[in-house]
Amino acid sequence: MLTPLYDQKSRVKLLLLILALLVGVVTMLYTKRLIQRLSEREQQQIDLYAKTLRHIIITEESSTFLLEQIIDANTTVPVILTDGENIVDTRNLGLSPDLSPADSVRQVRALLLEMQQHHPAIDIKLPGNAHNYIFYQDSVLLRDLRTYPWVQLGVIASLAVMAYLSFSYSRRAEQNGVWVGLAKETAHQLGTPLSSLVGWQSYLRESERFHDEPIVEELGKDIRRLEIITERFSNIGSVPVLKAENLYHTTRNAIAYLESRVSRKVKFSIETDLPLDTPACINVPLFDWVVENICKNAVDAMDGRGSITLHLRRVRPRRRWWTRRPAPPQVAIDITDTGKGIPKNKLESVFLPGYTTKKRGWGLGLALARRIIENYHQGRLFVKASEVGKGTTFRLVLNQ
């Protein structure tokens, strides 16, 4: 199951998405209403402009009121007046005064064709069966208003993405701080009883009573195991040193400890398509930890009965679009079990801290394994394939 923290986080994301969509829809609807009202107003203005122009032409009276309040008052809507063949007058076309007469005529005719596609011409019927035609297009204000919602949504989306990335970065930094602090404290807490156990082992070895007792050697093995665990936590709390290690032998050693401590009904095997001396840049204690975590989960998924196969192969490195430098060669370890498998909708959830299907478990194993591979080894860890009832394959990618 998933912890309430991550379940709640998913709900908050969904709620924010719904809220953003609601804001976008309301903005679009309101702006559409404003555009419609402004468009109707401009239509009325052009109709009044046409009626006034017809009145002036028919009566041949140039009223100062009509010229100033109606004809000259139009300073925003681009207008072209024609007699059907020739251009009679233009207004608000925004042409450059530096154009030559020929260029000016060409631009006016181009604008006329554009206007004909956007609005039907207004027919001014004149005496003698003559006609004038008014062509117009939306004002700059109306055109800007049409694009405004998209600009606004773009800005909101950009701010939302920036806020999300900032939140994710700060949350990731906080998680890293928690991981590091927990690791350092764990290593520190293990140090005291470990020193005591080393002292007791030395005492038992020197005691004649426990001379040649196998329990002393077993105690030594457990002490060395605790030292490895302490080293792992120490490496988590600091920058681990990566070295070119023999991948096959390191992998073999990683499963050797686990192989002797799980059910004998679980069979381990290693296959390789690589030369046995192929190196990989790894930190051995942390690498062992990752392999053991994945294999332990596989053993649990198989209920202590089945097979685990580790297959070493070469993979093509992914191209890094942010840099021109070629990616280093990479190798992969496919860890395949014959367990219960993972449903497709849970393939990424298994790496979330707190996700577990066990009655007893913290759900930190795979989350920590991915963090070790991706943060400390600059590699990748993901579910390559899984089928419910047949098993799962985890792929671990490392740089050479």
Short mmCIF file of C-alpha atoms in Angstrom, two decimals:
data_model
loop_
_atom_site.label_atom_id
_atom_site.label_comp_id
_atom_site.label_asym_id
_atom_site.label_seq_id
_atom_site.Cartn_x
_atom_site.Cartn_y
_atom_site.Cartn_z
CA MET A 1 0.00 0.00 0.00
CA LEU A 2 1.01 3.63 -0.43
CA THR A 3 1.60 5.91 2.53
CA PRO A 4 -1.04 8.61 3.18
CA LEU A 5 1.56 11.30 2.39
CA TYR A 6 1.99 10.24 -1.24
CA ASP A 7 -1.67 9.40 -1.66
CA GLN A 8 -2.58 12.88 -0.41
CA LYS A 9 0.06 14.44 -2.68
CA SER A 10 -1.58 12.82 -5.73
CA ARG A 11 -4.95 14.20 -4.69
CA VAL A 12 -3.51 17.69 -4.22
CA LYS A 13 -1.98 17.54 -7.72
CA LEU A 14 -5.31 16.48 -9.20
CA LEU A 15 -7.13 19.25 -7.30
CA LEU A 16 -4.63 21.86 -8.53
CA LEU A 17 -5.01 20.61 -12.10
CA ILE A 18 -8.80 20.83 -11.91
CA LEU A 19 -8.55 24.33 -10.41
CA ALA A 20 -6.17 25.47 -13.17
CA LEU A 21 -8.51 24.09 -15.85
CA LEU A 22 -11.46 25.82 -14.20
CA VAL A 23 -9.62 29.15 -14.15
CA GLY A 24 -8.68 28.68 -17.81
CA VAL A 25 -12.26 27.87 -18.87
CA VAL A 26 -13.71 30.83 -16.94
CA THR A 27 -11.10 33.16 -18.44
CA MET A 28 -11.81 31.95 -21.96
CA LEU A 29 -15.58 32.28 -21.57
CA TYR A 30 -15.39 35.76 -20.06
CA THR A 31 -12.95 36.98 -22.72
CA LYS A 32 -15.13 35.48 -25.45
CA ARG A 33 -18.06 37.46 -24.10
CA LEU A 34 -16.02 40.69 -24.10
CA ILE A 35 -14.85 39.99 -27.67
CA GLN A 36 -18.43 39.43 -28.81
CA ARG A 37 -19.63 42.68 -27.23
CA LEU A 38 -16.72 44.68 -28.66
CA SER A 39 -17.22 43.11 -32.09
CA GLU A 40 -20.92 44.05 -32.04
CA ARG A 41 -19.99 47.58 -31.03
CA GLU A 42 -17.54 47.90 -33.90
CA GLN A 43 -20.16 46.51 -36.28
CA GLN A 44 -22.62 49.17 -35.10
CA GLN A 45 -19.94 51.82 -35.48
CA ILE A 46 -19.21 50.79 -39.07
CA ASP A 47 -22.95 50.65 -39.87
CA LEU A 48 -23.35 54.17 -38.53
CA TYR A 49 -20.26 55.21 -40.48
CA ALA A 50 -21.79 53.83 -43.70
CA LYS A 51 -25.18 55.54 -43.11
CA THR A 52 -23.49 58.85 -42.38
CA LEU A 53 -21.32 58.58 -45.46
CA ARG A 54 -24.36 57.80 -47.62
CA HIS A 55 -26.23 60.78 -46.16
CA ILE A 56 -23.33 63.11 -46.93
CA ILE A 57 -22.99 61.82 -50.51
CA ILE A 58 -26.71 61.99 -51.26
CA THR A 59 -27.42 65.37 -49.67
CA GLU A 60 -24.05 66.79 -50.70
CA GLU A 61 -23.97 68.54 -47.33
CA SER A 62 -20.83 68.32 -45.21
CA SER A 63 -22.11 68.75 -41.69
CA THR A 64 -19.37 69.57 -39.18
CA PHE A 65 -21.16 67.49 -36.56
CA LEU A 66 -21.37 64.44 -38.79
CA LEU A 67 -17.75 64.75 -39.87
CA GLU A 68 -16.34 65.22 -36.37
CA GLN A 69 -18.62 62.97 -34.33
CA ILE A 70 -18.97 60.04 -36.69
CA ILE A 71 -16.57 60.06 -39.62
CA ASP A 72 -13.47 61.44 -37.89
CA ALA A 73 -14.34 59.72 -34.59
CA ASN A 74 -13.38 56.36 -36.07
CA THR A 75 -9.70 56.16 -35.13
CA THR A 76 -9.41 52.44 -34.43
CA VAL A 77 -11.29 50.37 -37.03
CA PRO A 78 -9.41 49.98 -40.36
CA VAL A 79 -11.73 50.93 -43.25
CA ILE A 80 -11.43 50.91 -47.06
CA LEU A 81 -14.10 52.59 -49.23
CA THR A 82 -14.40 51.48 -52.86
CA ASP A 83 -16.79 52.11 -55.78
CA GLY A 84 -16.54 48.50 -56.85
CA GLU A 85 -13.40 48.96 -58.91
CA ASN A 86 -11.36 51.80 -57.48
CA ILE A 87 -10.33 52.65 -53.94
CA VAL A 88 -12.05 55.87 -52.91
CA ASP A 89 -10.86 56.38 -49.33
CA THR A 90 -8.99 54.61 -46.50
CA ARG A 91 -8.78 55.06 -42.76
CA ASN A 92 -6.67 53.63 -39.93
CA LEU A 93 -4.67 51.22 -42.09
CA GLY A 94 -1.43 51.97 -40.25
CA LEU A 95 0.66 52.28 -43.43
CA SER A 96 4.14 53.73 -43.22
CA PRO A 97 4.39 57.31 -44.55
CA ASP A 98 7.74 56.41 -46.14
CA LEU A 99 6.14 54.05 -48.69
CA SER A 100 6.15 54.95 -52.33
CA PRO A 101 2.73 55.46 -54.00
CA ALA A 102 3.07 52.12 -55.83
CA ASP A 103 3.97 50.22 -52.65
CA SER A 104 1.18 51.95 -50.78
CA VAL A 105 -1.37 50.87 -53.39
CA ARG A 106 -0.11 47.28 -53.26
CA GLN A 107 -0.42 47.15 -49.47
CA VAL A 108 -3.90 48.67 -49.56
CA ARG A 109 -5.07 46.07 -52.08
CA ALA A 110 -3.55 43.29 -49.97
CA LEU A 111 -5.43 44.60 -46.94
CA LEU A 112 -8.59 44.80 -49.02
CA LEU A 113 -8.33 41.11 -49.90
CA GLU A 114 -7.80 40.29 -46.24
CA MET A 115 -10.82 42.34 -45.22
CA GLN A 116 -13.01 40.58 -47.77
CA GLN A 117 -12.23 37.26 -46.09
CA HIS A 118 -13.14 38.44 -42.58
CA HIS A 119 -16.29 40.57 -42.96
CA PRO A 120 -18.90 41.01 -45.71
CA ALA A 121 -18.84 44.36 -47.47
CA ILE A 122 -21.36 47.02 -46.44
CA ASP A 123 -23.25 48.16 -49.53
CA ILE A 124 -23.98 51.93 -49.78
CA LYS A 125 -26.72 52.43 -52.38
CA LEU A 126 -26.41 55.76 -54.15
CA PRO A 127 -28.66 57.62 -56.62
CA GLY A 128 -28.42 56.52 -60.22
CA ASN A 129 -28.11 52.86 -59.31
CA ALA A 130 -24.50 53.43 -58.17
CA HIS A 131 -22.92 51.61 -55.27
CA ASN A 132 -20.07 52.18 -52.85
CA TYR A 133 -18.70 49.45 -50.65
CA ILE A 134 -17.16 49.65 -47.19
CA PHE A 135 -14.67 46.96 -46.19
CA TYR A 136 -13.29 46.77 -42.67
CA GLN A 137 -11.46 44.51 -40.27
CA ASP A 138 -11.26 44.20 -36.51
CA SER A 139 -9.46 46.92 -34.64
CA VAL A 140 -6.06 46.37 -33.09
CA LEU A 141 -7.72 46.33 -29.67
CA LEU A 142 -10.13 43.58 -30.69
CA ARG A 143 -7.34 41.51 -32.27
CA ASP A 144 -5.21 41.88 -29.17
CA LEU A 145 -8.16 40.88 -27.05
CA ARG A 146 -8.57 37.68 -29.08
CA THR A 147 -4.99 36.64 -28.34
CA TYR A 148 -5.04 37.86 -24.73
CA PRO A 149 -6.54 34.68 -23.17
CA TRP A 150 -3.90 32.50 -24.84
CA VAL A 151 -1.13 34.80 -23.64
CA GLN A 152 -2.66 34.81 -20.18
CA LEU A 153 -2.96 31.03 -20.12
CA GLY A 154 0.64 30.74 -21.33
CA VAL A 155 1.85 32.99 -18.53
CA ILE A 156 -0.21 31.12 -15.94
CA ALA A 157 1.04 27.79 -17.24
CA SER A 158 4.65 29.01 -17.18
CA LEU A 159 4.28 30.27 -13.61
CA ALA A 160 2.61 27.00 -12.61
CA VAL A 161 5.42 24.95 -14.14
CA MET A 162 8.05 27.14 -12.45
CA ALA A 163 6.25 26.86 -9.12
CA TYR A 164 5.91 23.09 -9.51
CA LEU A 165 9.59 22.69 -10.41
CA SER A 166 10.62 24.89 -7.50
CA PHE A 167 8.39 22.95 -5.14
CA SER A 168 9.70 19.63 -6.47
CA TYR A 169 13.29 20.80 -6.15
CA SER A 170 12.82 22.01 -2.59
CA ARG A 171 10.93 18.82 -1.69
CA ARG A 172 13.67 16.70 -3.26
CA ALA A 173 16.33 18.67 -1.40
CA GLU A 174 14.39 18.19 1.83
CA GLN A 175 14.10 14.45 1.15
CA ASN A 176 17.81 14.24 0.41
CA GLY A 177 18.50 16.00 3.70
CA VAL A 178 16.30 13.51 5.53
CA TRP A 179 18.00 10.55 3.82
CA VAL A 180 21.47 11.87 4.59
CA GLY A 181 20.62 12.75 8.17
CA LEU A 182 19.03 9.36 8.78
CA ALA A 183 22.03 7.58 7.23
CA LYS A 184 24.58 9.50 9.28
CA GLU A 185 22.64 8.96 12.49
CA THR A 186 22.23 5.24 11.75
CA ALA A 187 25.97 4.84 11.06
CA HIS A 188 26.72 6.71 14.27
CA GLN A 189 24.33 4.59 16.33
CA LEU A 190 25.75 1.36 14.89
CA GLY A 191 29.29 2.41 15.77
CA THR A 192 28.95 1.96 19.57
CA PRO A 193 27.53 -1.61 19.72
CA LEU A 194 29.83 -2.61 16.84
CA SER A 195 32.91 -1.55 18.79
CA SER A 196 31.62 -3.50 21.76
CA LEU A 197 31.07 -6.62 19.64
CA VAL A 198 34.62 -6.39 18.27
CA GLY A 199 35.91 -6.25 21.84
CA TRP A 200 33.83 -9.25 22.88
CA GLN A 201 35.06 -11.25 19.88
CA SER A 202 38.67 -10.50 20.81
CA TYR A 203 37.95 -11.60 24.38
CA LEU A 204 36.34 -14.87 23.21
CA ARG A 205 39.24 -15.64 20.91
CA GLU A 206 41.73 -15.21 23.73
CA SER A 207 39.65 -17.30 26.14
CA GLU A 208 40.66 -20.99 26.37
CA ARG A 209 37.06 -21.89 27.12
CA PHE A 210 35.94 -20.84 23.60
CA HIS A 211 39.06 -22.05 21.80
CA ASP A 212 38.17 -23.52 18.38
CA GLU A 213 34.47 -22.80 18.96
CA PRO A 214 32.64 -22.16 15.63
CA ILE A 215 30.45 -19.59 17.35
CA VAL A 216 33.41 -17.22 17.52
CA GLU A 217 33.90 -17.37 13.75
CA GLU A 218 30.17 -16.92 13.14
CA LEU A 219 30.25 -13.91 15.43
CA GLY A 220 33.13 -12.57 13.35
CA LYS A 221 31.09 -12.96 10.16
CA ASP A 222 28.20 -11.04 11.68
CA ILE A 223 30.57 -8.32 12.84
CA ARG A 224 32.00 -7.99 9.33
CA ARG A 225 28.44 -7.83 8.04
CA LEU A 226 27.60 -5.03 10.45
CA GLU A 227 30.75 -3.22 9.38
CA ILE A 228 29.60 -3.43 5.77
CA ILE A 229 26.16 -2.09 6.74
CA THR A 230 27.77 0.77 8.67
CA GLU A 231 29.96 1.56 5.67
CA ARG A 232 26.88 1.62 3.46
CA PHE A 233 25.13 4.14 5.66
CA SER A 234 28.31 6.20 5.84
CA ASN A 235 28.50 6.27 2.05
CA ILE A 236 24.85 7.35 1.85
CA GLY A 237 25.64 10.27 4.13
CA SER A 238 28.63 11.39 2.03
CA VAL A 239 29.80 11.42 -1.56
CA PRO A 240 30.74 7.79 -2.33
CA VAL A 241 33.88 6.97 -4.28
CA LEU A 242 33.21 5.15 -7.55
CA LYS A 243 35.87 2.80 -8.89
CA ALA A 244 36.17 0.58 -11.94
CA GLU A 245 35.31 -2.83 -10.50
CA ASN A 246 34.95 -6.22 -12.17
CA LEU A 247 31.20 -6.37 -12.75
CA TYR A 248 30.83 -10.15 -12.93
CA HIS A 249 32.81 -10.93 -9.76
CA THR A 250 31.22 -8.05 -7.84
CA THR A 251 27.75 -9.26 -8.78
CA ARG A 252 28.66 -12.82 -7.85
CA ASN A 253 29.92 -11.69 -4.44
CA ALA A 254 26.77 -9.58 -3.91
CA ILE A 255 24.44 -12.57 -4.18
CA ALA A 256 26.75 -15.02 -2.43
CA TYR A 257 25.89 -13.70 1.04
CA LEU A 258 22.18 -13.67 0.32
CA GLU A 259 22.21 -17.07 -1.40
CA SER A 260 23.34 -18.83 1.77
CA ARG A 261 20.72 -17.11 3.93
CA VAL A 262 17.49 -17.65 2.00
CA SER A 263 15.45 -20.76 1.32
CA ARG A 264 17.25 -23.51 -0.55
CA LYS A 265 14.24 -23.68 -2.81
CA VAL A 266 15.33 -20.39 -4.37
CA LYS A 267 17.89 -20.91 -7.13
CA PHE A 268 20.30 -18.11 -8.10
CA SER A 269 22.10 -17.97 -11.43
CA ILE A 270 24.24 -15.44 -13.30
CA GLU A 271 24.37 -15.20 -17.09
CA THR A 272 26.56 -12.82 -19.04
CA ASP A 273 26.99 -11.62 -22.60
CA LEU A 274 30.08 -9.67 -21.53
CA PRO A 275 33.70 -10.70 -21.12
CA LEU A 276 34.33 -11.78 -17.54
CA ASP A 277 36.77 -8.90 -17.00
CA THR A 278 34.27 -6.17 -18.01
CA PRO A 279 34.51 -3.23 -15.55
CA ALA A 280 31.84 -0.85 -14.26
CA CYS A 281 32.11 2.33 -12.17
CA ILE A 282 30.52 1.39 -8.87
CA ASN A 283 30.80 1.75 -5.13
CA VAL A 284 30.89 -1.87 -3.98
CA PRO A 285 29.10 -1.56 -0.60
CA LEU A 286 26.25 0.47 -2.12
CA PHE A 287 26.05 -1.72 -5.21
CA ASP A 288 25.79 -4.83 -3.02
CA TRP A 289 23.02 -3.15 -1.08
CA VAL A 290 21.00 -2.50 -4.26
CA VAL A 291 21.38 -6.05 -5.56
CA GLU A 292 20.44 -7.51 -2.17
CA ASN A 293 17.37 -5.28 -1.88
CA ILE A 294 16.07 -6.31 -5.29
CA CYS A 295 16.81 -10.00 -4.69
CA LYS A 296 15.19 -9.94 -1.23
CA ASN A 297 12.03 -8.45 -2.73
CA ALA A 298 12.14 -11.18 -5.41
CA VAL A 299 12.43 -13.91 -2.75
CA ASP A 300 9.42 -12.44 -0.92
CA ALA A 301 7.45 -12.22 -4.20
CA MET A 302 8.12 -15.91 -4.86
CA ASP A 303 7.17 -16.94 -1.30
CA GLY A 304 10.59 -18.56 -0.91
CA ARG A 305 10.29 -20.84 -3.95
CA GLY A 306 11.51 -20.15 -7.49
CA SER A 307 14.51 -18.84 -9.40
CA ILE A 308 16.36 -15.54 -9.69
CA THR A 309 18.48 -14.91 -12.79
CA LEU A 310 20.96 -12.07 -13.12
CA HIS A 311 21.85 -11.36 -16.76
CA LEU A 312 24.76 -9.04 -17.58
CA ARG A 313 24.65 -7.33 -20.96
CA ARG A 314 25.78 -4.21 -22.81
CA VAL A 315 23.20 -1.50 -23.56
CA ARG A 316 23.20 1.52 -25.82
CA PRO A 317 23.59 4.71 -23.74
CA ARG A 318 20.84 7.30 -23.95
CA ARG A 319 21.71 10.50 -25.80
CA ARG A 320 22.12 13.54 -23.57
CA TRP A 321 20.38 16.42 -25.33
CA TRP A 322 21.75 18.99 -22.86
CA THR A 323 25.39 18.33 -23.73
CA ARG A 324 27.40 17.61 -26.86
CA ARG A 325 29.74 15.31 -24.99
CA PRO A 326 29.19 11.64 -25.90
CA ALA A 327 27.59 9.49 -23.23
CA PRO A 328 29.89 6.92 -21.59
CA PRO A 329 29.42 3.25 -22.52
CA GLN A 330 26.95 1.44 -20.28
CA VAL A 331 26.27 -2.05 -19.05
CA ALA A 332 23.10 -3.46 -17.54
CA ILE A 333 22.10 -6.14 -15.07
CA ASP A 334 18.65 -7.65 -15.60
CA ILE A 335 17.38 -9.28 -12.41
CA THR A 336 14.51 -11.63 -13.26
CA ASP A 337 12.37 -13.58 -10.78
CA THR A 338 9.50 -16.02 -11.11
CA GLY A 339 7.31 -14.30 -8.55
CA LYS A 340 3.86 -12.76 -8.49
CA GLY A 341 4.61 -9.92 -10.89
CA ILE A 342 3.59 -6.26 -10.68
CA PRO A 343 0.41 -4.78 -12.22
CA LYS A 344 1.10 -2.24 -14.98
CA ASN A 345 -0.47 0.61 -13.00
CA LYS A 346 1.98 -0.03 -10.14
CA LEU A 347 5.27 -0.18 -12.08
CA GLU A 348 6.38 3.28 -10.91
CA SER A 349 4.66 3.18 -7.53
CA VAL A 350 7.01 0.43 -6.33
CA PHE A 351 9.83 3.02 -6.16
CA LEU A 352 7.87 5.47 -3.97
CA PRO A 353 8.93 5.60 -0.31
CA GLY A 354 6.28 3.90 1.78
CA TYR A 355 4.87 1.69 -0.99
CA THR A 356 4.80 -1.94 0.14
CA THR A 357 2.65 -5.03 -0.26
CA LYS A 358 4.09 -6.69 2.83
CA LYS A 359 2.35 -6.78 6.17
CA ARG A 360 5.66 -5.95 7.80
CA GLY A 361 7.77 -3.50 5.89
CA TRP A 362 8.56 0.17 5.54
CA GLY A 363 8.55 0.27 1.74
CA LEU A 364 11.98 1.94 1.56
CA GLY A 365 14.08 -0.77 -0.12
CA LEU A 366 13.42 0.00 -3.79
CA ALA A 367 13.19 3.75 -3.14
CA LEU A 368 16.64 3.67 -1.57
CA ALA A 369 17.97 1.40 -4.33
CA ARG A 370 16.87 3.82 -7.06
CA ARG A 371 18.33 6.75 -5.14
CA ILE A 372 21.68 4.94 -4.83
CA ILE A 373 21.84 4.11 -8.55
CA GLU A 374 20.54 7.40 -9.95
CA ASN A 375 22.00 9.91 -7.48
CA TYR A 376 25.30 8.27 -6.61
CA HIS A 377 26.08 6.15 -9.69
CA GLN A 378 24.46 8.36 -12.37
CA GLY A 379 22.75 5.24 -13.68
CA ARG A 380 19.17 4.03 -13.96
CA LEU A 381 16.95 1.53 -12.17
CA PHE A 382 13.52 0.65 -13.53
CA VAL A 383 11.10 -2.21 -14.14
CA LYS A 384 11.98 -3.56 -17.57
CA ALA A 385 9.11 -6.05 -17.74
CA SER A 386 6.52 -7.61 -15.47
CA GLU A 387 3.61 -9.96 -15.88
CA VAL A 388 1.22 -10.82 -13.10
CA GLY A 389 1.62 -14.46 -12.12
CA LYS A 390 4.85 -14.97 -14.09
CA GLY A 391 7.49 -12.64 -12.66
CA THR A 392 9.33 -9.35 -12.92
CA THR A 393 12.56 -8.09 -14.46
CA PHE A 394 14.36 -5.11 -12.94
CA ARG A 395 17.06 -3.44 -15.07
CA LEU A 396 20.03 -1.80 -13.40
CA VAL A 397 22.12 0.39 -15.78
CA LEU A 398 25.67 1.46 -14.89
CA ASN A 399 28.37 3.54 -16.55
CA GLN A 400 31.70 2.01 -17.41
#
